[in-house]
Amino acid sequence: MKKTVLRGILLSLLLALAAAGFLLYRAQSRLEGLQAQADSLLEQKNYGAAMTAYGQLLQRTPLSFFGGDRPFVIRGAAGVLSCGSALLDTPEGAALLAAEGTVSDLLSLATNPAVPAGFSAELTALSDRARGQLLEAEEQARRAAEAQAAAEAEARRRQALLEEALQARSEGRLEEALALLQDSGLQPELIPEIETEMETARDRALAAEARTALEGLRLSDALSLAEQVKDPDARTALRQELENSWRQMAEQMRNIYRNKLWAGAWYTLALGEAPLLTGDRRYEGLASQLAGADAVIGGAFGWMKLSGGRVDLVGDTLGATDAAQAIMDARDGALGWNHGLILHGDGTVTHLGNDTYGRAGAAEWTGITQVAAGGFHSLGLTKDGTVVAAGLDLDGQCQVGEWTGVVALAAGLRHSVALTADGRVLACGDDSCGQCDVADWENVVDVRCGANFTLGLTAEGKLLATGDNGCGQCDVADWENVIAFDGGLWHTAALLQDGRVVTAGAGSHDQRALQGTALFGTGSDQPPAPADAPAEAQAETEFVYTGDQIDGPWLYYNGDGAVIVSFDEDTGRLKATRADLICTWGHPPVGILAGGGDTPKDRTRATRLAWQNRAVFALTGDYYTMHRNAKGILIRRGKLLRDKAKTLGCAFFPDGSFRLVNPAETDGEQLLSQGIRDAWVFGPVLIAGGELQNFSRHSLARNGEITMRTVLATFCPYHHLAAAYGFTSLKQVAEDLMACHVEEAYNLDGGRSSMMVFMGEIVNKTAFTKEGWRGLRDMVGFLTSDLVPKS
């Protein structure tokens, strides 16, 4: 029984041992399988599953009672740490390690005594590294998300800009479209297209602005805008268009306004609803004769009235009334100082008046479209834009053969001016006052000439002036909106767009009386006379200016004429005191000044003779002709004293002109019948017809006499020169006068009787003392005035 029990116990023990062995075997096998599985997963880099399998090796097993699971636990701990390190390389693994449950679960398994020391610390450190790495990854992800969001927003912005740019382009807002497109950075191939469209649009805008400027008569602005056009073909076409339009507008302006205003030697004529004429007293009542004409053309001293092809001369008729009235097909014309031109419908020309110096050569012209008449020359414009000339060419005023492209002409006393199609101005002839200084003028639409100055109207309505400004006739720079203008002897007149007349220069003949007058329109705000205008512009009847008491110059003028006395002293022996003598038509010098009686008898002082006769200016006459050896026509104070047909003499005619007298062609009685009050004969004639004469056989030249001289000369019928020379010869005197471009010159006197008196004072310089002067019986006087002081 005991054995059976014992045998049962032993069997039970054996069975228990067998069961325990079996269990240990199975635990060993399971751990080996689990480790193999974990190692396999590790090799497959399935770190998450491997770490789970390795974690299972850390659990307590039946082997733990015998210490048999230690290698597996150690392998499990090493595997966990190895897998954890590997998981740190991926965001998902780092997240797994950073998870609180993962580390906690693994640490809970670390209670197995077989777990290596330090496993917990290493696992915690691994978790901390994973957590830091995860945070960094999250930050990177956040930044990446933000960058992605920004990129998507930028893409949307660019797309919106592109759409806005396309919309702006379709609406013509090209600059805005280009800016938007450049900002978007999309479809860069559109940029050149838009830039081309912009350039085309800019060119169109410039062309429109240029045309607007031209409509405002601002040609220079229009051409400047045209030059900014980029496309060369468009630029060339636009410039051509502007120039053609400008020519048409300029021609239209000339046709409408060129015959609306005239300034002559001593008058101003404005043609509105009725002619307004102011000036010298001899023009009184003539305005009515100018009414009702198709056109009125002004000259120096009269007018040409055109009506249905017929011609009437008003004022100075040039002695051609019958010839003018016989013309029935006049299209245009011009008046100079003592000649006129009629332009016929067939392009031929008729010459009127004085035909000296070849002026009548204009009658041979054909194909003429415009004419101009100067002091002693004529100009004609041909159909092809070239210019022809005839008449006196002493100063080169007829040297116009090379001019081309001309559309308008003007002629001064001794110079010629032309306007070209492109708005430039050409000039030739006398330039002593700068009247030909027009090379830099541009954008001019019309030109006119005064006696010795030139005027040009610009497309902007400004008036240009150059030349003689002795009376302020060129002070026109401030005038604006000018539409018509003209220059006289010493004054300028212009018509403004608002209908008012403005004037500048001399006004002693009331030729400036139209200042501020409304020719049409309201004519409000009458402009005052220029601040720097000479005092006579304020309608003074007489004016005397005294410069330097020794050297001058001195100036005097009134309604009948003017005297300008100045000294001209060159090196050497040639010394002269000169006086410009300018008289109105019909106002000759006062003639012989005598001390008493009808014929001069008393020898007296020059200053006394001048004062007694109230002469503003006086020059000694032909002293020796009082002797019986006078061999020419000698007239004193309307009495014929000598009439011997031999020596050439000179005289002032009733119209105010100075001329040579040839006894072979006339006699004293004829001169008296013509109204001649004084004629001189001593000589010789120095210059005739602008040509130097041969006076070598004259006694004064033959013996080479060097002494004082007094001479009379003339530039034109109403403009004379008196000169008193110091000790010199006739040859030097003649050469000096030729340099002055006079037309006629006559020697009056010489020696100690040669005196020149102005306003009661002897003004010529000599070596004589007052006691050394020779007594005088008479003098040639010019103008009278109560302002002359007593000697």
PDB file of C-alpha atoms in Angstrom, residues 26-237:
ATOM      1  CA  ARG A  26       7.727  24.653 -25.170  1.00  0.00           C
ATOM      2  CA  ALA A  27       8.739  27.968 -23.520  1.00  0.00           C
ATOM      3  CA  GLN A  28      12.246  27.599 -24.915  1.00  0.00           C
ATOM      4  CA  SER A  29      10.879  26.851 -28.346  1.00  0.00           C
ATOM      5  CA  ARG A  30       8.428  29.737 -28.178  1.00  0.00           C
ATOM      6  CA  LEU A  31      11.214  32.180 -27.184  1.00  0.00           C
ATOM      7  CA  GLU A  32      13.451  30.883 -29.926  1.00  0.00           C
ATOM      8  CA  GLY A  33      10.643  31.211 -32.415  1.00  0.00           C
ATOM      9  CA  LEU A  34       9.794  34.652 -31.181  1.00  0.00           C
ATOM     10  CA  GLN A  35      13.439  35.742 -31.370  1.00  0.00           C
ATOM     11  CA  ALA A  36      13.729  34.272 -34.855  1.00  0.00           C
ATOM     12  CA  GLN A  37      10.574  36.108 -35.852  1.00  0.00           C
ATOM     13  CA  ALA A  38      11.875  39.367 -34.364  1.00  0.00           C
ATOM     14  CA  ASP A  39      15.248  38.971 -36.050  1.00  0.00           C
ATOM     15  CA  SER A  40      13.538  38.267 -39.343  1.00  0.00           C
ATOM     16  CA  LEU A  41      11.354  41.360 -38.999  1.00  0.00           C
ATOM     17  CA  LEU A  42      14.458  43.359 -38.140  1.00  0.00           C
ATOM     18  CA  GLU A  43      16.191  42.068 -41.246  1.00  0.00           C
ATOM     19  CA  GLN A  44      13.110  43.054 -43.223  1.00  0.00           C
ATOM     20  CA  LYS A  45      13.381  46.560 -41.674  1.00  0.00           C
ATOM     21  CA  ASN A  46       9.908  46.173 -40.313  1.00  0.00           C
ATOM     22  CA  TYR A  47      11.077  47.970 -37.232  1.00  0.00           C
ATOM     23  CA  GLY A  48       7.722  48.509 -35.601  1.00  0.00           C
ATOM     24  CA  ALA A  49       6.681  44.820 -35.685  1.00  0.00           C
ATOM     25  CA  ALA A  50      10.224  43.757 -34.814  1.00  0.00           C
ATOM     26  CA  MET A  51      10.243  46.044 -31.770  1.00  0.00           C
ATOM     27  CA  THR A  52       6.911  44.510 -30.655  1.00  0.00           C
ATOM     28  CA  ALA A  53       8.336  40.996 -31.036  1.00  0.00           C
ATOM     29  CA  TYR A  54      11.501  41.949 -29.195  1.00  0.00           C
ATOM     30  CA  GLY A  55       9.343  43.506 -26.468  1.00  0.00           C
ATOM     31  CA  GLN A  56       7.640  40.110 -26.006  1.00  0.00           C
ATOM     32  CA  LEU A  57      11.022  38.587 -25.248  1.00  0.00           C
ATOM     33  CA  LEU A  58      11.142  40.848 -22.194  1.00  0.00           C
ATOM     34  CA  GLN A  59       8.072  39.185 -20.639  1.00  0.00           C
ATOM     35  CA  ARG A  60       8.441  36.622 -17.795  1.00  0.00           C
ATOM     36  CA  THR A  61       8.499  33.021 -19.001  1.00  0.00           C
ATOM     37  CA  PRO A  62       8.719  29.677 -17.245  1.00  0.00           C
ATOM     38  CA  LEU A  63      12.383  29.802 -17.955  1.00  0.00           C
ATOM     39  CA  SER A  64      12.731  32.853 -15.794  1.00  0.00           C
ATOM     40  CA  PHE A  65      12.466  30.663 -12.699  1.00  0.00           C
ATOM     41  CA  PHE A  66      15.564  28.945 -13.766  1.00  0.00           C
ATOM     42  CA  GLY A  67      17.282  31.951 -15.257  1.00  0.00           C
ATOM     43  CA  GLY A  68      16.998  30.358 -18.613  1.00  0.00           C
ATOM     44  CA  ASP A  69      15.329  33.349 -20.354  1.00  0.00           C
ATOM     45  CA  ARG A  70      18.145  35.791 -19.756  1.00  0.00           C
ATOM     46  CA  PRO A  71      19.711  35.501 -23.233  1.00  0.00           C
ATOM     47  CA  PHE A  72      16.315  36.067 -24.765  1.00  0.00           C
ATOM     48  CA  VAL A  73      15.594  39.046 -22.489  1.00  0.00           C
ATOM     49  CA  ILE A  74      18.995  40.542 -23.276  1.00  0.00           C
ATOM     50  CA  ARG A  75      18.365  39.904 -26.963  1.00  0.00           C
ATOM     51  CA  GLY A  76      14.898  41.443 -26.640  1.00  0.00           C
ATOM     52  CA  ALA A  77      16.236  44.576 -24.897  1.00  0.00           C
ATOM     53  CA  ALA A  78      18.978  44.987 -27.520  1.00  0.00           C
ATOM     54  CA  GLY A  79      16.427  44.429 -30.279  1.00  0.00           C
ATOM     55  CA  VAL A  80      14.062  47.042 -28.789  1.00  0.00           C
ATOM     56  CA  LEU A  81      16.874  49.607 -28.644  1.00  0.00           C
ATOM     57  CA  SER A  82      18.086  48.698 -32.150  1.00  0.00           C
ATOM     58  CA  CYS A  83      14.595  48.970 -33.612  1.00  0.00           C
ATOM     59  CA  GLY A  84      14.011  52.226 -31.742  1.00  0.00           C
ATOM     60  CA  SER A  85      17.208  53.732 -33.199  1.00  0.00           C
ATOM     61  CA  ALA A  86      16.129  52.638 -36.657  1.00  0.00           C
ATOM     62  CA  LEU A  87      12.631  54.049 -36.147  1.00  0.00           C
ATOM     63  CA  LEU A  88      14.124  57.465 -35.413  1.00  0.00           C
ATOM     64  CA  ASP A  89      14.947  57.748 -39.121  1.00  0.00           C
ATOM     65  CA  THR A  90      11.268  57.950 -40.099  1.00  0.00           C
ATOM     66  CA  PRO A  91       8.604  60.377 -38.904  1.00  0.00           C
ATOM     67  CA  GLU A  92       6.205  57.457 -38.270  1.00  0.00           C
ATOM     68  CA  GLY A  93       8.794  55.615 -36.128  1.00  0.00           C
ATOM     69  CA  ALA A  94       9.661  58.754 -34.242  1.00  0.00           C
ATOM     70  CA  ALA A  95       5.970  59.255 -33.573  1.00  0.00           C
ATOM     71  CA  LEU A  96       5.692  55.670 -32.350  1.00  0.00           C
ATOM     72  CA  LEU A  97       8.628  56.077 -29.977  1.00  0.00           C
ATOM     73  CA  ALA A  98       7.387  59.471 -28.803  1.00  0.00           C
ATOM     74  CA  ALA A  99       4.028  57.995 -27.905  1.00  0.00           C
ATOM     75  CA  GLU A 100       3.687  57.704 -24.127  1.00  0.00           C
ATOM     76  CA  GLY A 101       2.238  54.174 -24.268  1.00  0.00           C
ATOM     77  CA  THR A 102       5.093  52.682 -26.258  1.00  0.00           C
ATOM     78  CA  VAL A 103       7.894  53.490 -23.833  1.00  0.00           C
ATOM     79  CA  SER A 104       5.677  52.804 -20.792  1.00  0.00           C
ATOM     80  CA  ASP A 105       4.782  49.348 -22.076  1.00  0.00           C
ATOM     81  CA  LEU A 106       8.386  48.520 -22.764  1.00  0.00           C
ATOM     82  CA  LEU A 107       9.525  49.863 -19.402  1.00  0.00           C
ATOM     83  CA  SER A 108       6.835  47.769 -17.670  1.00  0.00           C
ATOM     84  CA  LEU A 109       8.490  44.712 -19.171  1.00  0.00           C
ATOM     85  CA  ALA A 110      11.831  45.774 -17.755  1.00  0.00           C
ATOM     86  CA  THR A 111      10.912  44.292 -14.333  1.00  0.00           C
ATOM     87  CA  ASN A 112      12.366  41.024 -15.515  1.00  0.00           C
ATOM     88  CA  PRO A 113      15.589  40.633 -13.557  1.00  0.00           C
ATOM     89  CA  ALA A 114      17.155  39.423 -16.729  1.00  0.00           C
ATOM     90  CA  VAL A 115      16.700  42.819 -18.393  1.00  0.00           C
ATOM     91  CA  PRO A 116      20.153  44.452 -18.707  1.00  0.00           C
ATOM     92  CA  ALA A 117      20.909  47.290 -16.363  1.00  0.00           C
ATOM     93  CA  GLY A 118      20.548  50.723 -18.017  1.00  0.00           C
ATOM     94  CA  PHE A 119      17.880  49.503 -20.428  1.00  0.00           C
ATOM     95  CA  SER A 120      15.344  51.829 -18.898  1.00  0.00           C
ATOM     96  CA  ALA A 121      17.606  54.863 -19.151  1.00  0.00           C
ATOM     97  CA  GLU A 122      18.556  54.049 -22.760  1.00  0.00           C
ATOM     98  CA  LEU A 123      14.954  53.485 -23.718  1.00  0.00           C
ATOM     99  CA  THR A 124      13.903  56.762 -22.073  1.00  0.00           C
ATOM    100  CA  ALA A 125      16.715  58.630 -23.853  1.00  0.00           C
ATOM    101  CA  LEU A 126      15.620  57.019 -27.094  1.00  0.00           C
ATOM    102  CA  SER A 127      12.103  58.208 -26.451  1.00  0.00           C
ATOM    103  CA  ASP A 128      13.289  61.755 -25.706  1.00  0.00           C
ATOM    104  CA  ARG A 129      15.298  61.783 -28.912  1.00  0.00           C
ATOM    105  CA  ALA A 130      12.268  60.570 -30.809  1.00  0.00           C
ATOM    106  CA  ARG A 131      10.088  63.202 -29.174  1.00  0.00           C
ATOM    107  CA  GLY A 132      12.575  66.001 -30.121  1.00  0.00           C
ATOM    108  CA  GLN A 133      12.926  64.650 -33.582  1.00  0.00           C
ATOM    109  CA  LEU A 134       9.190  64.459 -33.912  1.00  0.00           C
ATOM    110  CA  LEU A 135       8.800  68.053 -32.820  1.00  0.00           C
ATOM    111  CA  GLU A 136      11.361  69.140 -35.373  1.00  0.00           C
ATOM    112  CA  ALA A 137       9.616  67.103 -38.034  1.00  0.00           C
ATOM    113  CA  GLU A 138       6.313  68.653 -37.059  1.00  0.00           C
ATOM    114  CA  GLU A 139       7.901  72.141 -37.311  1.00  0.00           C
ATOM    115  CA  GLN A 140       9.288  71.275 -40.675  1.00  0.00           C
ATOM    116  CA  ALA A 141       5.952  69.957 -41.727  1.00  0.00           C
ATOM    117  CA  ARG A 142       4.315  73.107 -40.474  1.00  0.00           C
ATOM    118  CA  ARG A 143       6.752  75.245 -42.371  1.00  0.00           C
ATOM    119  CA  ALA A 144       6.361  73.096 -45.430  1.00  0.00           C
ATOM    120  CA  ALA A 145       2.611  73.430 -45.147  1.00  0.00           C
ATOM    121  CA  GLU A 146       2.909  77.148 -44.806  1.00  0.00           C
ATOM    122  CA  ALA A 147       5.274  77.298 -47.763  1.00  0.00           C
ATOM    123  CA  GLN A 148       2.898  75.177 -49.757  1.00  0.00           C
ATOM    124  CA  ALA A 149       0.025  77.394 -48.785  1.00  0.00           C
ATOM    125  CA  ALA A 150       2.072  80.464 -49.706  1.00  0.00           C
ATOM    126  CA  ALA A 151       3.049  78.909 -53.026  1.00  0.00           C
ATOM    127  CA  GLU A 152      -0.541  78.070 -53.752  1.00  0.00           C
ATOM    128  CA  ALA A 153      -1.570  81.601 -52.780  1.00  0.00           C
ATOM    129  CA  GLU A 154       1.200  83.054 -54.997  1.00  0.00           C
ATOM    130  CA  ALA A 155       0.079  80.886 -57.858  1.00  0.00           C
ATOM    131  CA  ARG A 156      -3.480  82.075 -57.377  1.00  0.00           C
ATOM    132  CA  ARG A 157      -2.237  85.701 -57.183  1.00  0.00           C
ATOM    133  CA  ARG A 158      -0.235  85.341 -60.368  1.00  0.00           C
ATOM    134  CA  GLN A 159      -3.122  83.744 -62.132  1.00  0.00           C
ATOM    135  CA  ALA A 160      -5.366  86.587 -60.986  1.00  0.00           C
ATOM    136  CA  LEU A 161      -2.764  89.124 -62.187  1.00  0.00           C
ATOM    137  CA  LEU A 162      -2.583  87.373 -65.535  1.00  0.00           C
ATOM    138  CA  GLU A 163      -6.367  87.443 -65.870  1.00  0.00           C
ATOM    139  CA  GLU A 164      -6.400  91.117 -64.851  1.00  0.00           C
ATOM    140  CA  ALA A 165      -3.591  91.873 -67.328  1.00  0.00           C
ATOM    141  CA  LEU A 166      -5.500  90.173 -70.140  1.00  0.00           C
ATOM    142  CA  GLN A 167      -8.600  92.154 -69.204  1.00  0.00           C
ATOM    143  CA  ALA A 168      -6.628  95.441 -69.148  1.00  0.00           C
ATOM    144  CA  ARG A 169      -5.115  94.606 -72.528  1.00  0.00           C
ATOM    145  CA  SER A 170      -8.522  93.936 -74.017  1.00  0.00           C
ATOM    146  CA  GLU A 171      -9.693  97.316 -72.714  1.00  0.00           C
ATOM    147  CA  GLY A 172      -6.666  99.151 -74.113  1.00  0.00           C
ATOM    148  CA  ARG A 173      -4.998  99.844 -70.776  1.00  0.00           C
ATOM    149  CA  LEU A 174      -1.696  98.612 -72.124  1.00  0.00           C
ATOM    150  CA  GLU A 175       0.723 100.143 -69.617  1.00  0.00           C
ATOM    151  CA  GLU A 176      -1.325  98.666 -66.792  1.00  0.00           C
ATOM    152  CA  ALA A 177      -1.517  95.348 -68.621  1.00  0.00           C
ATOM    153  CA  LEU A 178       2.245  95.265 -69.116  1.00  0.00           C
ATOM    154  CA  ALA A 179       2.915  96.005 -65.460  1.00  0.00           C
ATOM    155  CA  LEU A 180       0.459  93.320 -64.342  1.00  0.00           C
ATOM    156  CA  LEU A 181       1.891  90.794 -66.767  1.00  0.00           C
ATOM    157  CA  GLN A 182       5.450  91.472 -65.648  1.00  0.00           C
ATOM    158  CA  ASP A 183       4.348  91.109 -62.019  1.00  0.00           C
ATOM    159  CA  SER A 184       2.609  87.832 -62.696  1.00  0.00           C
ATOM    160  CA  GLY A 185       5.622  86.241 -64.392  1.00  0.00           C
ATOM    161  CA  LEU A 186       3.215  84.163 -66.490  1.00  0.00           C
ATOM    162  CA  GLN A 187       3.090  83.982 -70.262  1.00  0.00           C
ATOM    163  CA  PRO A 188       6.194  86.160 -70.814  1.00  0.00           C
ATOM    164  CA  GLU A 189       5.768  85.708 -74.546  1.00  0.00           C
ATOM    165  CA  LEU A 190       2.939  88.273 -74.347  1.00  0.00           C
ATOM    166  CA  ILE A 191       5.259  91.048 -73.139  1.00  0.00           C
ATOM    167  CA  PRO A 192       6.780  91.881 -76.589  1.00  0.00           C
ATOM    168  CA  GLU A 193       3.305  91.885 -78.094  1.00  0.00           C
ATOM    169  CA  ILE A 194       2.003  94.354 -75.523  1.00  0.00           C
ATOM    170  CA  GLU A 195       5.143  96.507 -75.830  1.00  0.00           C
ATOM    171  CA  THR A 196       4.569  96.686 -79.584  1.00  0.00           C
ATOM    172  CA  GLU A 197       0.916  97.596 -79.010  1.00  0.00           C
ATOM    173  CA  MET A 198       2.005 100.243 -76.490  1.00  0.00           C
ATOM    174  CA  GLU A 199       4.483 101.748 -78.952  1.00  0.00           C
ATOM    175  CA  THR A 200       1.826 101.837 -81.642  1.00  0.00           C
ATOM    176  CA  ALA A 201      -0.689 103.412 -79.255  1.00  0.00           C
ATOM    177  CA  ARG A 202       1.923 105.943 -78.058  1.00  0.00           C
ATOM    178  CA  ASP A 203       2.723 106.852 -81.657  1.00  0.00           C
ATOM    179  CA  ARG A 204      -0.991 107.345 -82.339  1.00  0.00           C
ATOM    180  CA  ALA A 205      -1.322 109.536 -79.248  1.00  0.00           C
ATOM    181  CA  LEU A 206       1.717 111.604 -80.276  1.00  0.00           C
ATOM    182  CA  ALA A 207       0.285 112.010 -83.759  1.00  0.00           C
ATOM    183  CA  ALA A 208      -3.051 113.173 -82.343  1.00  0.00           C
ATOM    184  CA  GLU A 209      -1.287 115.585 -79.975  1.00  0.00           C
ATOM    185  CA  ALA A 210       0.859 116.886 -82.843  1.00  0.00           C
ATOM    186  CA  ARG A 211      -2.219 117.511 -84.983  1.00  0.00           C
ATOM    187  CA  THR A 212      -3.851 119.353 -82.080  1.00  0.00           C
ATOM    188  CA  ALA A 213      -0.725 121.497 -81.675  1.00  0.00           C
ATOM    189  CA  LEU A 214      -0.779 122.302 -85.370  1.00  0.00           C
ATOM    190  CA  GLU A 215      -4.430 123.311 -85.160  1.00  0.00           C
ATOM    191  CA  GLY A 216      -3.306 125.778 -82.503  1.00  0.00           C
ATOM    192  CA  LEU A 217      -0.645 127.086 -84.939  1.00  0.00           C
ATOM    193  CA  ARG A 218       2.137 125.676 -82.736  1.00  0.00           C
ATOM    194  CA  LEU A 219       4.178 124.156 -85.540  1.00  0.00           C
ATOM    195  CA  SER A 220       7.394 123.768 -83.546  1.00  0.00           C
ATOM    196  CA  ASP A 221       5.540 121.804 -80.845  1.00  0.00           C
ATOM    197  CA  ALA A 222       3.848 119.677 -83.499  1.00  0.00           C
ATOM    198  CA  LEU A 223       7.111 118.807 -85.220  1.00  0.00           C
ATOM    199  CA  SER A 224       8.783 118.115 -81.872  1.00  0.00           C
ATOM    200  CA  LEU A 225       6.027 115.636 -81.027  1.00  0.00           C
ATOM    201  CA  ALA A 226       6.341 114.044 -84.454  1.00  0.00           C
ATOM    202  CA  GLU A 227      10.038 113.430 -83.882  1.00  0.00           C
ATOM    203  CA  GLN A 228       9.158 111.345 -80.808  1.00  0.00           C
ATOM    204  CA  VAL A 229       7.221 108.780 -82.890  1.00  0.00           C
ATOM    205  CA  LYS A 230       9.159 105.483 -82.733  1.00  0.00           C
ATOM    206  CA  ASP A 231       8.107 103.899 -85.989  1.00  0.00           C
ATOM    207  CA  PRO A 232      10.311 105.496 -88.693  1.00  0.00           C
ATOM    208  CA  ASP A 233       7.738 105.129 -91.463  1.00  0.00           C
ATOM    209  CA  ALA A 234       4.978 106.570 -89.276  1.00  0.00           C
ATOM    210  CA  ARG A 235       7.296 109.382 -88.168  1.00  0.00           C
ATOM    211  CA  THR A 236       8.135 110.337 -91.748  1.00  0.00           C
ATOM    212  CA  ALA A 237       4.500 110.180 -92.835  1.00  0.00           C
TER     213      ALA A 237
END
